[in-house]
Tab-separated table of C-alpha atoms and ligand atoms in Angstrom:
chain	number	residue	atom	x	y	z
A	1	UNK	CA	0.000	0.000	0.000
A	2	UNK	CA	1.714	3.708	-0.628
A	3	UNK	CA	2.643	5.355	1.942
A	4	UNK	CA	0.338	8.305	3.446
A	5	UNK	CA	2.154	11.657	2.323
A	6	UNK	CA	2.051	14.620	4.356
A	7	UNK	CA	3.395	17.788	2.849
A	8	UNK	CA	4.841	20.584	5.586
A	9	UNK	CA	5.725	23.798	5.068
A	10	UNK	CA	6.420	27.102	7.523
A	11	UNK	CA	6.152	30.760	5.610
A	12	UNK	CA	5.910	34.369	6.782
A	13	UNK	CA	8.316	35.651	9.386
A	14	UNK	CA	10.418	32.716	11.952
A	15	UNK	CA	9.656	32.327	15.423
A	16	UNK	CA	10.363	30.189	18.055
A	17	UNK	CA	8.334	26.946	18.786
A	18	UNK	CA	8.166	25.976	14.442
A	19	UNK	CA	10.387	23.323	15.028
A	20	UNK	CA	8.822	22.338	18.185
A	21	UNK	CA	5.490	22.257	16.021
A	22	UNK	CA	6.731	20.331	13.043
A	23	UNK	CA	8.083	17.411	15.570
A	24	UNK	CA	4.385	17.487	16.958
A	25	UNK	CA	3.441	16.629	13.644
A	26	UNK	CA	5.503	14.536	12.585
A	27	UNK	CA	5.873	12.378	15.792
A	28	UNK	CA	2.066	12.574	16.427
A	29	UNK	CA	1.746	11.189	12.125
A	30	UNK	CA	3.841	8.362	12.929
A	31	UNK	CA	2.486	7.350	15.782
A	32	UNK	CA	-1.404	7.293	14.244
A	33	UNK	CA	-0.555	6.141	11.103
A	34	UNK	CA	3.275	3.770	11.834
A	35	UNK	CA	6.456	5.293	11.036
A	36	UNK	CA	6.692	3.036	7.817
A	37	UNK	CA	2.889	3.842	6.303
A	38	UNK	CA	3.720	7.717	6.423
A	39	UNK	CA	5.950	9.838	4.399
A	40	UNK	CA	6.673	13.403	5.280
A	41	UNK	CA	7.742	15.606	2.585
A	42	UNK	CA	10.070	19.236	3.750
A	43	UNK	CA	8.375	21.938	1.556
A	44	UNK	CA	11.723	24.424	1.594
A	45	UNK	CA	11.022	28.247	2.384
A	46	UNK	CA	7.814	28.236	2.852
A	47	UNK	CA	5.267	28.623	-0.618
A	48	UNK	CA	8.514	29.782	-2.159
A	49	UNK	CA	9.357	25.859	-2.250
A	50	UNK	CA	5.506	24.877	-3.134
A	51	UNK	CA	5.609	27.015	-5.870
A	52	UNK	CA	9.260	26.068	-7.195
A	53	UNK	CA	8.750	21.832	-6.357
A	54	UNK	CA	11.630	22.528	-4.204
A	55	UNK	CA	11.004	19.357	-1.414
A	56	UNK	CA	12.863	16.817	0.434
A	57	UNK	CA	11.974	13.356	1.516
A	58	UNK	CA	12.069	13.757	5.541
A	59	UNK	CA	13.351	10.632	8.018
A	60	UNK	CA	11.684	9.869	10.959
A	61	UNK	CA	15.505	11.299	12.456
A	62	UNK	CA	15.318	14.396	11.176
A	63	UNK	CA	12.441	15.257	13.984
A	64	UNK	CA	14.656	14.281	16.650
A	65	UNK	CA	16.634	16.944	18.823
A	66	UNK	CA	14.882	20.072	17.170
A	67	UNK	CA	11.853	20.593	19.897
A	68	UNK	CA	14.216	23.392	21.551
A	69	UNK	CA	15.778	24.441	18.352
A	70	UNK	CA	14.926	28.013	17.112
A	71	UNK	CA	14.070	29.259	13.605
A	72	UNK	CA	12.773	26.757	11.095
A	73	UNK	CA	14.491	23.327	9.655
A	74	UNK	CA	12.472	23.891	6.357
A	75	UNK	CA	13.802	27.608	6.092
A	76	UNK	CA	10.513	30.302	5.415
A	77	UNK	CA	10.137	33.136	3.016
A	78	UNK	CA	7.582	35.747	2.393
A	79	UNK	CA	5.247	35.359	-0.106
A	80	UNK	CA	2.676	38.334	0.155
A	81	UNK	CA	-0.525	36.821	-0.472
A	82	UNK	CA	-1.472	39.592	-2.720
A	83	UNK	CA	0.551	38.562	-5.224
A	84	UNK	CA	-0.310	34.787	-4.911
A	85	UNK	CA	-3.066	35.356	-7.936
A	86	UNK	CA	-0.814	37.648	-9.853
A	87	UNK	CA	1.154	36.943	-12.813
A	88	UNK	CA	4.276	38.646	-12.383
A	89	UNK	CA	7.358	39.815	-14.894
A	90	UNK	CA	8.409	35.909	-14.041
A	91	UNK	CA	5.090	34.698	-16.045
A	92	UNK	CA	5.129	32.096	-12.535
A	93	UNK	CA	1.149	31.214	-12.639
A	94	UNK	CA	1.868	30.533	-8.538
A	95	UNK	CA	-1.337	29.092	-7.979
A	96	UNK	CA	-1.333	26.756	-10.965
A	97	UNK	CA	2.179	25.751	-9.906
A	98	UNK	CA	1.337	24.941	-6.281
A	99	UNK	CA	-1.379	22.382	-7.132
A	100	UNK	CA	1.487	20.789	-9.832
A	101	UNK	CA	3.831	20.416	-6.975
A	102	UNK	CA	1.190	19.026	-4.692
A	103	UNK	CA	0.133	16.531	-7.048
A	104	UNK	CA	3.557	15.623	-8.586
A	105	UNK	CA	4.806	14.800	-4.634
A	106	UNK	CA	1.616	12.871	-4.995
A	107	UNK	CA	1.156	14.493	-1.402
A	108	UNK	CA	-2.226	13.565	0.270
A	109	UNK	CA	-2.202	17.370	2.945
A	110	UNK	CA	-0.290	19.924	3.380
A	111	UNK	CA	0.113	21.017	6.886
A	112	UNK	CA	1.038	25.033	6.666
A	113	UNK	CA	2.512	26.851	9.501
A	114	UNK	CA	2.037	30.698	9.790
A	115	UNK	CA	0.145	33.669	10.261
A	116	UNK	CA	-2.508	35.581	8.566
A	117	UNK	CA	-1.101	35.605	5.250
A	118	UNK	CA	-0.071	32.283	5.661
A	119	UNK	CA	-3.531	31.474	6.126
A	120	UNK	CA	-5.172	33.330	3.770
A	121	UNK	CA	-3.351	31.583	1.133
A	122	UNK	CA	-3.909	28.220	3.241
A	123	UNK	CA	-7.547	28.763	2.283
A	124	UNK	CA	-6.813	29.996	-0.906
A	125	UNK	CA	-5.416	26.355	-1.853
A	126	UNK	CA	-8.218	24.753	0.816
A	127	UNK	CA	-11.017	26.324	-1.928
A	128	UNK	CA	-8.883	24.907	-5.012
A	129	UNK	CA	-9.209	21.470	-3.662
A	130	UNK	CA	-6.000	20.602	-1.548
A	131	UNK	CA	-6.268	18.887	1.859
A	132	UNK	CA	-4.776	21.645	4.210
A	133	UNK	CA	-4.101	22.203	7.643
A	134	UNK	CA	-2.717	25.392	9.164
A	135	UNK	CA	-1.408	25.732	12.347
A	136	UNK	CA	-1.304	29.293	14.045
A	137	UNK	CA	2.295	31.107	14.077
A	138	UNK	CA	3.595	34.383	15.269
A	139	UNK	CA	5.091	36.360	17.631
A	140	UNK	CA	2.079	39.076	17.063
A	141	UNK	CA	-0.617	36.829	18.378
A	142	UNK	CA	-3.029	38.519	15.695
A	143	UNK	CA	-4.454	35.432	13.956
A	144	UNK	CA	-8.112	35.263	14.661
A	145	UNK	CA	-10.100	32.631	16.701
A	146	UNK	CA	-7.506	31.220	19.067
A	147	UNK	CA	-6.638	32.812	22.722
A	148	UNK	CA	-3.078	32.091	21.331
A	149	UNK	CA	-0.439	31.420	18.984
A	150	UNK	CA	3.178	30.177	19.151
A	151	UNK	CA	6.079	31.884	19.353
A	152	UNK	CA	4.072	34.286	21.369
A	153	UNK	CA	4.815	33.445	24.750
A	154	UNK	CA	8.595	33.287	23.922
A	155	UNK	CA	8.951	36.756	22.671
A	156	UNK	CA	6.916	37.967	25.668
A	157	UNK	CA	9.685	36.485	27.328
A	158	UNK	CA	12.035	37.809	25.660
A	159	UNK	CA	10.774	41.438	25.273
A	160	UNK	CA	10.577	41.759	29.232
A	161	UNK	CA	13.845	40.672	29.329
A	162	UNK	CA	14.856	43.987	27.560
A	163	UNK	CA	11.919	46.053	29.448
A	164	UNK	CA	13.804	44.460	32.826
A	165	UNK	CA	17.286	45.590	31.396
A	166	UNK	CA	16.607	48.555	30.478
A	167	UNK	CA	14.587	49.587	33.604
A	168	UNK	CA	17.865	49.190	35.437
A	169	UNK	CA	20.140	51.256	33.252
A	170	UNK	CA	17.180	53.957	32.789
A	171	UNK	CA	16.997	54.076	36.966
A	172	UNK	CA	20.798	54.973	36.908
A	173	UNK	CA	20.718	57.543	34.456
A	174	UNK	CA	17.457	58.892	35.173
A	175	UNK	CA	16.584	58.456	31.462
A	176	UNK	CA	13.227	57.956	29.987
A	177	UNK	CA	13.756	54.963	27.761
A	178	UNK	CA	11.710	53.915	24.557
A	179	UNK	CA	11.443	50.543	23.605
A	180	UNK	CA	10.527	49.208	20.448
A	181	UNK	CA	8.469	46.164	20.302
A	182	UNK	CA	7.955	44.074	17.524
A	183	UNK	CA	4.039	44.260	16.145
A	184	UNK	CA	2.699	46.297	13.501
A	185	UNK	CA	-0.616	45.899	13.677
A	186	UNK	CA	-1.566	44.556	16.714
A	187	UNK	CA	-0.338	45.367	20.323
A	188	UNK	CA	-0.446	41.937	21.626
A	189	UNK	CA	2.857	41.901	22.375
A	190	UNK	CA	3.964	45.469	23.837
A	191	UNK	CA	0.872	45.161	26.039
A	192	UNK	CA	2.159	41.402	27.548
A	193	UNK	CA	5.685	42.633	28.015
A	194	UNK	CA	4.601	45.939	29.008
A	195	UNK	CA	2.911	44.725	32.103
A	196	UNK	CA	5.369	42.340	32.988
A	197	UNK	CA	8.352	44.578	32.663
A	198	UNK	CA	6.922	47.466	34.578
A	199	UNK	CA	6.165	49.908	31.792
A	200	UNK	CA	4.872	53.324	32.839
A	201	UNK	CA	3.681	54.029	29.297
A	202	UNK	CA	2.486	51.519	26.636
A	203	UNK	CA	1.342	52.793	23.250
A	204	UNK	CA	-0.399	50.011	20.955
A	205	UNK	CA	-1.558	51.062	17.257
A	206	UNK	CA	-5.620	50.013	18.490
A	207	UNK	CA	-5.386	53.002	21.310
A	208	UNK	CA	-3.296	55.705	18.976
A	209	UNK	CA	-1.379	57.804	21.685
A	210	UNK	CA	-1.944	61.603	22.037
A	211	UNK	CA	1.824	63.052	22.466
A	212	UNK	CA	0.982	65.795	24.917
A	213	UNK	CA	-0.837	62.557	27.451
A	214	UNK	CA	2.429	61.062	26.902
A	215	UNK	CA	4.755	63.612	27.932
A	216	UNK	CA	2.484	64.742	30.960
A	217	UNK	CA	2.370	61.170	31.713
A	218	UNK	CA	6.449	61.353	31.696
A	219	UNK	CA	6.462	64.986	33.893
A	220	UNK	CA	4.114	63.422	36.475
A	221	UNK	CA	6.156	60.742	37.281
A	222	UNK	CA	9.168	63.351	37.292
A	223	UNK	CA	6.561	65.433	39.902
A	224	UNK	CA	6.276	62.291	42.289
A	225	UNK	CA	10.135	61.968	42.374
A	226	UNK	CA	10.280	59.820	39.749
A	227	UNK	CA	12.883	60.708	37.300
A	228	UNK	CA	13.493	57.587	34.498
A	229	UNK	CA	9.765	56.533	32.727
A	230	UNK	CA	9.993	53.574	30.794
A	231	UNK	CA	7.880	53.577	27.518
A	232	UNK	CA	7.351	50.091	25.785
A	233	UNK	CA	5.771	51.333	22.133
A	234	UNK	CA	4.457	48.968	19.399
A	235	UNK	CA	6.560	48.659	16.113
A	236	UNK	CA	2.567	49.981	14.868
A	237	UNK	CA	2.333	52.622	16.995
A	238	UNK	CA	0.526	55.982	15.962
A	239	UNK	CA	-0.837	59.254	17.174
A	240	UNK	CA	-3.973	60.275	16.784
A	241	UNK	CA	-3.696	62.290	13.776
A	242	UNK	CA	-2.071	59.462	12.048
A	243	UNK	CA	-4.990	57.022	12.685
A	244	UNK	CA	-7.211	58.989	10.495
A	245	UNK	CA	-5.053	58.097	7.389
A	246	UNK	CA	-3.941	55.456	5.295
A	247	UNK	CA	-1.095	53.380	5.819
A	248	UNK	CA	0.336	54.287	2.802
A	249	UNK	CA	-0.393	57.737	3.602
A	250	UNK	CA	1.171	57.672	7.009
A	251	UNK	CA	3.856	55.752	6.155
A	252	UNK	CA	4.768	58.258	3.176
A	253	UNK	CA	4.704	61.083	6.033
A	254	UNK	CA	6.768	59.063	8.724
A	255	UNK	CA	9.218	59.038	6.053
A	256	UNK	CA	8.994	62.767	4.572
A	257	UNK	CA	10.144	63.436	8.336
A	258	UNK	CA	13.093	60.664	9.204
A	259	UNK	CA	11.083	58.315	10.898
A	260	UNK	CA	9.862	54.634	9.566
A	261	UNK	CA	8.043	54.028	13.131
A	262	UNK	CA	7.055	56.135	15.675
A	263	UNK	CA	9.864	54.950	18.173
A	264	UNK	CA	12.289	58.114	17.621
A	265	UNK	CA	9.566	60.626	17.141
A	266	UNK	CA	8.018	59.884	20.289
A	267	UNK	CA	11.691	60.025	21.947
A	268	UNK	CA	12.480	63.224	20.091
A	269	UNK	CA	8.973	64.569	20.930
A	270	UNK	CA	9.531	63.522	24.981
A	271	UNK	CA	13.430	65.252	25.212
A	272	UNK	CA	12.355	68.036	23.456
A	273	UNK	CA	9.049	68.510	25.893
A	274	UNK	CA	10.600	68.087	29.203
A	275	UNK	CA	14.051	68.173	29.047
A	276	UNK	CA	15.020	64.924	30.307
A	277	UNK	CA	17.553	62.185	28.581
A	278	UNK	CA	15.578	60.227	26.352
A	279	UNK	CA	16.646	57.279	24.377
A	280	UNK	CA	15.242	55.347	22.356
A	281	UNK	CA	15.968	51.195	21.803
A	282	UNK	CA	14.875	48.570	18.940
A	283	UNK	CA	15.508	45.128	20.064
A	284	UNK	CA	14.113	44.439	16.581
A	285	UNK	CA	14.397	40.633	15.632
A	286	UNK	CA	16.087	39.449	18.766
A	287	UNK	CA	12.451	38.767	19.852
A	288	UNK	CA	11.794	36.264	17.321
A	289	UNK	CA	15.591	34.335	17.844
A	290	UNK	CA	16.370	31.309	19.981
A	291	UNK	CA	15.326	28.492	22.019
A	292	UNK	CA	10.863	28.532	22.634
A	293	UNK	CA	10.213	29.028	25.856
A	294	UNK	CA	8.804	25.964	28.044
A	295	UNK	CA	5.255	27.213	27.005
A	296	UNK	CA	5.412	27.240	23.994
A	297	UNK	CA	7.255	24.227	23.538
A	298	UNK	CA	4.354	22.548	25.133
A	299	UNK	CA	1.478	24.496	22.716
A	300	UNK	CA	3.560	23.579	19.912
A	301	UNK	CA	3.500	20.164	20.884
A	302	UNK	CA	-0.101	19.961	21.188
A	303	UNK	CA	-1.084	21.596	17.894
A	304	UNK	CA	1.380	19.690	15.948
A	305	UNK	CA	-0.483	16.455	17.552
A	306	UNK	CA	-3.977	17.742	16.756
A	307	UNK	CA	-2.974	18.612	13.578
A	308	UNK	CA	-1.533	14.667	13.356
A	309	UNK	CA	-4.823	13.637	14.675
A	310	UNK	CA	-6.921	15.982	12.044
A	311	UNK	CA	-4.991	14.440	9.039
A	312	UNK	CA	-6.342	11.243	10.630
A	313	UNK	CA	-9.816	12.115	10.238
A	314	UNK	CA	-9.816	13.157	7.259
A	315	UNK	CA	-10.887	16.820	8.234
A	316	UNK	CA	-8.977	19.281	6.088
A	317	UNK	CA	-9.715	23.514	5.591
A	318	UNK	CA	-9.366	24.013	9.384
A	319	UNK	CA	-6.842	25.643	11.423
A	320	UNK	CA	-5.704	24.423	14.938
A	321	UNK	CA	-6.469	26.837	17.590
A	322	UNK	CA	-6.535	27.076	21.537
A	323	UNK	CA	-10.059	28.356	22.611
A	324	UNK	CA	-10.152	28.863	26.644
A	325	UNK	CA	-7.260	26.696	27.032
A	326	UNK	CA	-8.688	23.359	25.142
A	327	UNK	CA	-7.188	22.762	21.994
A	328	UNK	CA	-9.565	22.687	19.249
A	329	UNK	CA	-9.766	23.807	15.207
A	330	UNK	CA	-11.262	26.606	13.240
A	331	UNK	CA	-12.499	26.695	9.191
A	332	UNK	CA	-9.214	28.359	7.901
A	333	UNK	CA	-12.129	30.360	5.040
A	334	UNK	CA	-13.422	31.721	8.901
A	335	UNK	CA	-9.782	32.669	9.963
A	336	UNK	CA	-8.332	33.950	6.368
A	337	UNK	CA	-9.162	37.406	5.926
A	338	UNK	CA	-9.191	38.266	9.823
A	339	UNK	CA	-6.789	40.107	12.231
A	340	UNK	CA	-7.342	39.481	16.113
A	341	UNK	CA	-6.887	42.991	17.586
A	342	UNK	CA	-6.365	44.345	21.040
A	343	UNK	CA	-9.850	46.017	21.992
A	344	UNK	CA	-9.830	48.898	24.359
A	345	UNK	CA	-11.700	46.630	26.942
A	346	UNK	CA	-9.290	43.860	26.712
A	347	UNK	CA	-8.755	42.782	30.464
A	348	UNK	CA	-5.153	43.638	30.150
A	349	UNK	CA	-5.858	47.003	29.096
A	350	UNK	CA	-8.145	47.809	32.166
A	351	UNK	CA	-5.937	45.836	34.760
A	352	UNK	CA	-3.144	48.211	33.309
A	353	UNK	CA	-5.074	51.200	33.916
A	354	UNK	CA	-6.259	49.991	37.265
A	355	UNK	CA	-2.428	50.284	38.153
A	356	UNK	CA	-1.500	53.689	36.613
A	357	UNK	CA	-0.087	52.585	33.209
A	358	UNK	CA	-0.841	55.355	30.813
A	359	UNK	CA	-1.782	54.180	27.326
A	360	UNK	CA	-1.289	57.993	26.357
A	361	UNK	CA	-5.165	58.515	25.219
B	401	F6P	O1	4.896	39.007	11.864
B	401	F6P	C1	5.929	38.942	12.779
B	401	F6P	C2	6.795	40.168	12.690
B	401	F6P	O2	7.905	39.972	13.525
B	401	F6P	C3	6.113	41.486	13.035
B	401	F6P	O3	5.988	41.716	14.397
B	401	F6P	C4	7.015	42.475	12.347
B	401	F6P	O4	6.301	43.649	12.046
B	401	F6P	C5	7.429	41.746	11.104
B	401	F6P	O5	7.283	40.365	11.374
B	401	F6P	C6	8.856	42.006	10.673
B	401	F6P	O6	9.065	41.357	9.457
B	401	F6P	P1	10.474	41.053	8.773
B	401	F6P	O7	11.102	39.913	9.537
B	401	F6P	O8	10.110	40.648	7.399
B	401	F6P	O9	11.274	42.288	8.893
């Protein structure tokens, strides 16, 4: 009898816990199915690979020692989903080529591990007629439908780790300190690491941040003796006046004056205001580097079995989600065009109110 063929692929931006996920997979496939009755086929870099038939035959050993490894064993690219049902100046039908590769690996699902435009063009090949799964990526937390995502926990940890080092050199100094935090739409992020390092000031692009709030928030603290303020600030981050435009109009203005985020601005704007030292820092992509934390080693584990267990039911189009802490699975055409936001009411938001964090609205 041939073999059971499971096609897996990771696209959109690393994070830590995709290895972890794959060897959920993959372990929880051979285990349903036998290690001998089920092939699993490396899709490299993500659709990249799908669309260019660039696989590899995986061995049962190639799962072993990577649950703590960061990054991704199949590599990952971006492939804007935009452009997925565009002919470019390549004359690559991308679509057309992704169901070749799929059939020509004579591969039976495709599990697909990402975020929202990962899953957008999960569905995309779902409604073609391919037997996917997706399983819920990113750092951001923002995909739709599940309390949470991998790779999320770990750069929480991470992020406070920088809010916590920071906090002691700002003290010294008597600095106010910006911090960058990956996210550009949603606040997910900032807001987790905000709390738990101690932020005074968190500004998330769903609350955009009035500049005068934020510097009287800064001068208060200064008032009650306080004389370092510790700002964490979304990657998204706008003011007011920006959230009544386009991105592409904001973005086009951010850059007209020097600035691609609102990180420098706001530390310009706060020096400039009250006087005080103010620097601003990026940790950038060091949140989405090295080893997932024991949290998310453990979600990744689980969704990589469910998805295992899905594939042996036969139920393809869904994503895996967590949904009040039981794992379960969502349509991916219900997840695909969504973004799960921070709303103002979010319990974090009000518990950080309830202790003095200004969100500078
Ligand atoms: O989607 C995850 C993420 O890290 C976002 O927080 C960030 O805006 C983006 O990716 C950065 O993308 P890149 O790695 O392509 O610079």
């Amino acid at each position: 009898m041939a073999k059971l063929k499971v096609g897996i692929l990771t696209s959109g931006g690393d994070c830590p816990g995709l290895n972890a996920t794959i060897r959920g997979a993959a372990k929880g496939c051979y285990e349903l199915f036998g290690e001998d009755k089920v092939e699993i086929i490396g899709i490299q870099n993500g659709y990249h690979g799908l669309i260019h038939n660039d696989c590899i035959k995986m061995k049962p050993s190639d799962f072993s020692g990577i649950l703590t490894r960061g990054g991704t064993i199949l590599g990952t690219k971006r492939t804007p989903y935009k452009m997925m049902q565009v002919i470019e100046e390549d004359k690559v039908d991308k679509v057309k080529e992704m169901k070749q590769t799929y059939k020509e690996q004579k591969l039976d699902c495709l599990l697909t591990l990402g975020g929202n435009g990962t899953h957008k063009t999960a569905n995309l090949l779902s409604e073609e007629g391919l037997n996917v799964i997706g399983l819920p990526k990113t750092i951001d937390n923002d995909i739709w439908g599940t309390d949470v995502t991998f790779g999320f926990h770990t750069a929480v940890d991470i992020a406070t780790d920088v809010i916590d080092r920071i906090h002691t050199t700002a003290t010294s100094h008597s600095r106010v300190m910006v911090i960058e935090i990956m996210g550009n739409k949603a606040g997910w992020l900032t807001l987790f690491s905000g709390v738990a390092g101690g932020a005074d000031i968190v500004l998330i692009p769903e609350i955009p941040y009035d500049i005068k709030k934020v510097v009287k928030a800064v001068e208060e603290r200064a008032e009650a003796g306080k004389f370092f303020s510790i700002l964490a600030v979304a990657e998204g981050a706008m003011d007011k006046d920006e959230a009544e435009l386009k991105r592409k109009e904001r973005m086009k203005l951010r850059a007209e004056a020097g600035y691609t985020t609102a990180t420098n601005r706001i530390a310009s704007q706060i020096q400039l205001a009250t006087g005080f030292e103010t620097r601003a820092v990026v940790p950038g992509h060091m949140l989405r580097g090295g080893s997932p934390s024991a949290y998310d080693r453990v979600l990744a584990t689980k969704f990589g079995a469910r998805a295992a267990e899905l594939i042996k039911k036969g139920k393809f189009g869904y994503t895996v989600a967590q949904v009040d802490g039981k794992i379960t699975e969502n349509k991916l055409c219900d997840v695909a065009m969504k973004t799960k936001f921070v709303l103002p009411d979010d319990e974090l938001v009000i518990t950080g109110r309830n202790i003095g964090i200004s969100f500078g609205d």
